[in-house]
Coordinates of C-alpha atoms in Angstrom, one line a residue:
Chain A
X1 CA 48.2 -112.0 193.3
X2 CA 48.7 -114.7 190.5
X3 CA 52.6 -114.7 190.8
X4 CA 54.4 -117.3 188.9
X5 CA 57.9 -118.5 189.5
X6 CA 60.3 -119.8 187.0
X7 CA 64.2 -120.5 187.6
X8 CA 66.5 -120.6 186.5
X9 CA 66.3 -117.3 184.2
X10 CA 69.5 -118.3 182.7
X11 CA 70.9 -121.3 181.4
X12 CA 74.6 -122.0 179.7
X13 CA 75.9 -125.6 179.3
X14 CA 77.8 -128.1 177.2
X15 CA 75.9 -130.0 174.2
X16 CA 74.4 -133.2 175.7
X17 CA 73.7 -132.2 179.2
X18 CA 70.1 -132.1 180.4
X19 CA 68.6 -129.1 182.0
X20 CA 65.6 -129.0 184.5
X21 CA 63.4 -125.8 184.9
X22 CA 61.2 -125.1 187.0
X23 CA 58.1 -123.5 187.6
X24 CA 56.4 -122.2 190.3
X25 CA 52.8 -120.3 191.3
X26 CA 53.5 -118.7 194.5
X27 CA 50.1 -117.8 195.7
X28 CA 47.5 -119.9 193.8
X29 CA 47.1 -123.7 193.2
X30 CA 47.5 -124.5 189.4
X31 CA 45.9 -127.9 188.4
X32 CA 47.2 -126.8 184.7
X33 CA 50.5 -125.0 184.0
X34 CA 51.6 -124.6 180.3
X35 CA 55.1 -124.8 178.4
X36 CA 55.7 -122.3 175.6
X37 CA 59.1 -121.9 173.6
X38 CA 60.1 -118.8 171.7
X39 CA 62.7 -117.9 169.3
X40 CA 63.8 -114.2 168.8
X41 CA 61.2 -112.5 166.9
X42 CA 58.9 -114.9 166.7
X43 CA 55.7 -115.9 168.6
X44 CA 54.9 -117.7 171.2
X45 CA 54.5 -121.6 170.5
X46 CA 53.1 -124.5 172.9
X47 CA 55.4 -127.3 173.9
X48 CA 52.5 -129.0 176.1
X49 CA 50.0 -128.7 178.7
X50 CA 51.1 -129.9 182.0
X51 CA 48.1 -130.9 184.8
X52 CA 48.7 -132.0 188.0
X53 CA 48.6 -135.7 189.0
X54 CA 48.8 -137.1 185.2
X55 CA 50.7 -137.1 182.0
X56 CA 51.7 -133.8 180.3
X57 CA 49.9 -133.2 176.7
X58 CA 52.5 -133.0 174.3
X59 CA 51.6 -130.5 171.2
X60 CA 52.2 -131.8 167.4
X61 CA 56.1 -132.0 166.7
X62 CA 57.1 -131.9 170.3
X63 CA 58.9 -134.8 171.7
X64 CA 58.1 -136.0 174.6
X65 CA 61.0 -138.4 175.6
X66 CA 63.2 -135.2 174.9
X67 CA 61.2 -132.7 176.9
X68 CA 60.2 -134.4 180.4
X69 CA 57.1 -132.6 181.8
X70 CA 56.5 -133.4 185.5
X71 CA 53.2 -132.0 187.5
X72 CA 54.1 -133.3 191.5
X73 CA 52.1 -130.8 192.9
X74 CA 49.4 -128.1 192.6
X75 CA 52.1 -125.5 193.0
X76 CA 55.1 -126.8 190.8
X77 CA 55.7 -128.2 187.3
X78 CA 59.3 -128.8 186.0
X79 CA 60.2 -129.3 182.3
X80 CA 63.7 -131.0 181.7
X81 CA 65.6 -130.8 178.5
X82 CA 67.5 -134.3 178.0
X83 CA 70.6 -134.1 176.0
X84 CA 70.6 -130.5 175.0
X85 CA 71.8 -129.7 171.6
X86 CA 72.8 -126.2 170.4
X87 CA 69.1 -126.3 168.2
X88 CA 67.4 -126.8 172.1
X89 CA 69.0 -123.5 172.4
X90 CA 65.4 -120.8 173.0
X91 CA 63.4 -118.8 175.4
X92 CA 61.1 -121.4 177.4
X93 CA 58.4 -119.6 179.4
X94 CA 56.2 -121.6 181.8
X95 CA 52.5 -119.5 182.3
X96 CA 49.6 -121.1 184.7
X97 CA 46.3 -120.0 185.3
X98 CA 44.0 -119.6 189.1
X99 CA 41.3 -122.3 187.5
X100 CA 38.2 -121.9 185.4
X101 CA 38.1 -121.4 181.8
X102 CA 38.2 -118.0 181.4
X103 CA 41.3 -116.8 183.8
X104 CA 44.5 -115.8 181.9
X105 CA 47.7 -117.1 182.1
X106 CA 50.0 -115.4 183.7
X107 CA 53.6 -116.2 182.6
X108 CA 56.3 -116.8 184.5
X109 CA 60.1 -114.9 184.0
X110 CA 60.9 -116.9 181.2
X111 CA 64.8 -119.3 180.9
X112 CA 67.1 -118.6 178.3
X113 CA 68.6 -121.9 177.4
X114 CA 72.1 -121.6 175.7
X115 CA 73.5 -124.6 174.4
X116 CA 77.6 -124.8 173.3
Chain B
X1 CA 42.3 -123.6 160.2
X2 CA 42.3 -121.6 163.2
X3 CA 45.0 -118.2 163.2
X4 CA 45.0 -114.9 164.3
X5 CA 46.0 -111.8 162.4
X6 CA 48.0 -108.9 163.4
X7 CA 50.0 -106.3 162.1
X8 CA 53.7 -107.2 162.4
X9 CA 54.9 -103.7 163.5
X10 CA 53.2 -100.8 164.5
X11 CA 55.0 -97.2 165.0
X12 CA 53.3 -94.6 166.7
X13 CA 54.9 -91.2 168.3
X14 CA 54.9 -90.3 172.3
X15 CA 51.8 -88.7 174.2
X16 CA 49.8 -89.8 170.9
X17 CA 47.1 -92.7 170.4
X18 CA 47.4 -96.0 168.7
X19 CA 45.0 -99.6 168.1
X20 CA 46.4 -102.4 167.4
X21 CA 43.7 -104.6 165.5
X22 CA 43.8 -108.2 166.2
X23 CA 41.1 -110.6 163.9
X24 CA 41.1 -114.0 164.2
X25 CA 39.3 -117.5 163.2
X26 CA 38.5 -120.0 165.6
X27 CA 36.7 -123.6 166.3
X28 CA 34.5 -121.7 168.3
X29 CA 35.7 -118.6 170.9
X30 CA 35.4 -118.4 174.4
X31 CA 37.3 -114.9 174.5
X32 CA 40.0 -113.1 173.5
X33 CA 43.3 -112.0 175.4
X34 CA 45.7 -109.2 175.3
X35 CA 49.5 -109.4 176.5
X36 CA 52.2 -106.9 176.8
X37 CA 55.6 -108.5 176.2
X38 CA 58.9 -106.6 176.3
X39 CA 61.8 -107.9 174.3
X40 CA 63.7 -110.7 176.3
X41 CA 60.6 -111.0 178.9
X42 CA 57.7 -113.0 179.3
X43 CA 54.5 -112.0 178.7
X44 CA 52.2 -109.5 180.7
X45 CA 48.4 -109.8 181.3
X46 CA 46.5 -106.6 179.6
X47 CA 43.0 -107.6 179.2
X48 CA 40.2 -110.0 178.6
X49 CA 37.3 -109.4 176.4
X50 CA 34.0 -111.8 176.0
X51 CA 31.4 -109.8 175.8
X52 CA 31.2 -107.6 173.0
X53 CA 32.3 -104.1 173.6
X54 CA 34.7 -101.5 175.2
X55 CA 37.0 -102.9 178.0
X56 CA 38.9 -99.9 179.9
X57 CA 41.9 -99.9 181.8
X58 CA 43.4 -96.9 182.6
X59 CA 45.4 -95.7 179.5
X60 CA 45.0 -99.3 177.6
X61 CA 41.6 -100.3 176.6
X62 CA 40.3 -103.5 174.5
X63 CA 37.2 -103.7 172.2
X64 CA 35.3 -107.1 170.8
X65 CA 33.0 -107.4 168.3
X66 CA 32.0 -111.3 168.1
X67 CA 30.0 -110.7 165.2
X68 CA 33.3 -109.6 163.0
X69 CA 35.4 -111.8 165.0
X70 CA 37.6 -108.4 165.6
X71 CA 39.4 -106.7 168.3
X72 CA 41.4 -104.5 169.1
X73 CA 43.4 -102.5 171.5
X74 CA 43.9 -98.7 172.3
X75 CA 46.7 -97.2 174.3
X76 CA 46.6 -93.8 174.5
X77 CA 49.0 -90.8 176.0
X78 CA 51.7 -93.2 174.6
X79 CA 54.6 -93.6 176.7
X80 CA 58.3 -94.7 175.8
X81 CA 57.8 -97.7 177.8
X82 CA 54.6 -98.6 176.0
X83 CA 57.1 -100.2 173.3
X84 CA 56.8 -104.0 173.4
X85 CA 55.1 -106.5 171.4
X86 CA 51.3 -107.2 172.0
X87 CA 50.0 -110.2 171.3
X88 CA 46.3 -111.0 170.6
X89 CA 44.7 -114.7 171.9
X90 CA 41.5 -116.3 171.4
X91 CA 40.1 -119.4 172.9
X92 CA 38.2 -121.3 171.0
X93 CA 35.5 -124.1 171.8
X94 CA 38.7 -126.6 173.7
X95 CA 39.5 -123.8 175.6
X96 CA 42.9 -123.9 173.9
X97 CA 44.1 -120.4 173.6
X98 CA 45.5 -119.5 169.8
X99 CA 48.0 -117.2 170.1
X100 CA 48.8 -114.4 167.2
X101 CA 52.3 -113.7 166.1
X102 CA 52.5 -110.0 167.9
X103 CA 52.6 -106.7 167.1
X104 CA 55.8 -104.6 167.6
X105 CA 54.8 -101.2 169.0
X106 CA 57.9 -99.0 168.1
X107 CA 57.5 -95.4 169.8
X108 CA 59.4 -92.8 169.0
X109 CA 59.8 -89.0 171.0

């Protein structure tokens, strides 16, 4: 159990397109699914908190008007990229957790975004 | 602050044992996680420790001590595929999980 869902695993596209991922728990309801970006060798860092029915919390240094968080339903949350630049370019793993506190997040596949 | 330390790289040799120590300083803690990540993959679940103590789980086991805000974790009869990055989180009082920068568990034959 706790599968989560993420496509597209990969991503290649021109410099000021936008990009929509999306995420996915298969066979649990996720009021809260997160956004973490990672460059190579480095850790993992969090974008924003996404919950179900109400704005996404954006971490310090994120922007929010570039990265569009959208929560419709207990199952899915999609983060879109708006006018990628080649420095959008990363690893952007979506994780949710079954509820309570205490339950790890389990991480979806994971997107590599290119940017040309 | 609030951070999480780690070694950066660990090497260890096949069939042997290995701990990777994990300490950290939180705004409070609500427990600490373990994750497996290969290189160019998302995360895995390992473990979750709360209680202070020795969590095992086959060949991978996790220890707490609260006191010493200190874990760590033990894999033993080391495997080739055991080589990944494993990283440490805590939650602290928010429930907002602090996440260490990884260890890099190199195993050689």
């Amino acid at each position: 159990g706790a599968v989560v869902s993420q496509h597209p695993s990969w991503v290649i596209c021109k410099s000021g397109t936008s990009v929509k991922i999306e995420c996915r728990s298969l066979d649990f309801q996720a009021t809260t699914m997160f956004w973490y970006r990672q460059f190579p060798k480095q850790s993992l860092m969090l974008m924003a908190t996404s919950n179900e029915g109400s704005k996404a919390t954006y971490e310090q240094g994120v922007e929010k008007d570039k990265f569009l968080i959208n929560h419709a339903s207990l199952t899915l949350s999609t983060l879109t990229v708006t006018s990628a630049h080649p420095e959008d370019s990363s690893f952007y793993i979506c994780s949710a957790s079954q509820g309570g506190d205490h339950q790890p997040q389990h991480f979806g596949d994971g997107t590599r975004l290119s940017i040309l | 602050g609030q951070n999480i330390d780690q070694p950066t790289e660990m090497t260890a040799t096949e069939g042997a044992i290995v701990q990777i120590n994990c300490t950290y300083q939180t705004s409070g803690f609500n427990g600490l996680f373990w994750y497996q990540q290969h290189a160019g993959e998302a995360p895995t679940f390992l473990s979750y420790n709360v209680l202070d103590g020795l969590e095992e789980k086959g060949r991978f086991s996790s220890f707490l001590s609260r006191s010493k805000g200190y874990s760590y974790l033990l894999l033993k009869e080391l495997q080739m595929k055991d080589s990944a990055s494993y990283l440490c989180a805590a939650i602290n009082s928010n429930y907002q999980l602090i996440w260490g920068a990884g260890t890099k568990l190199i195993i050689k034959p």
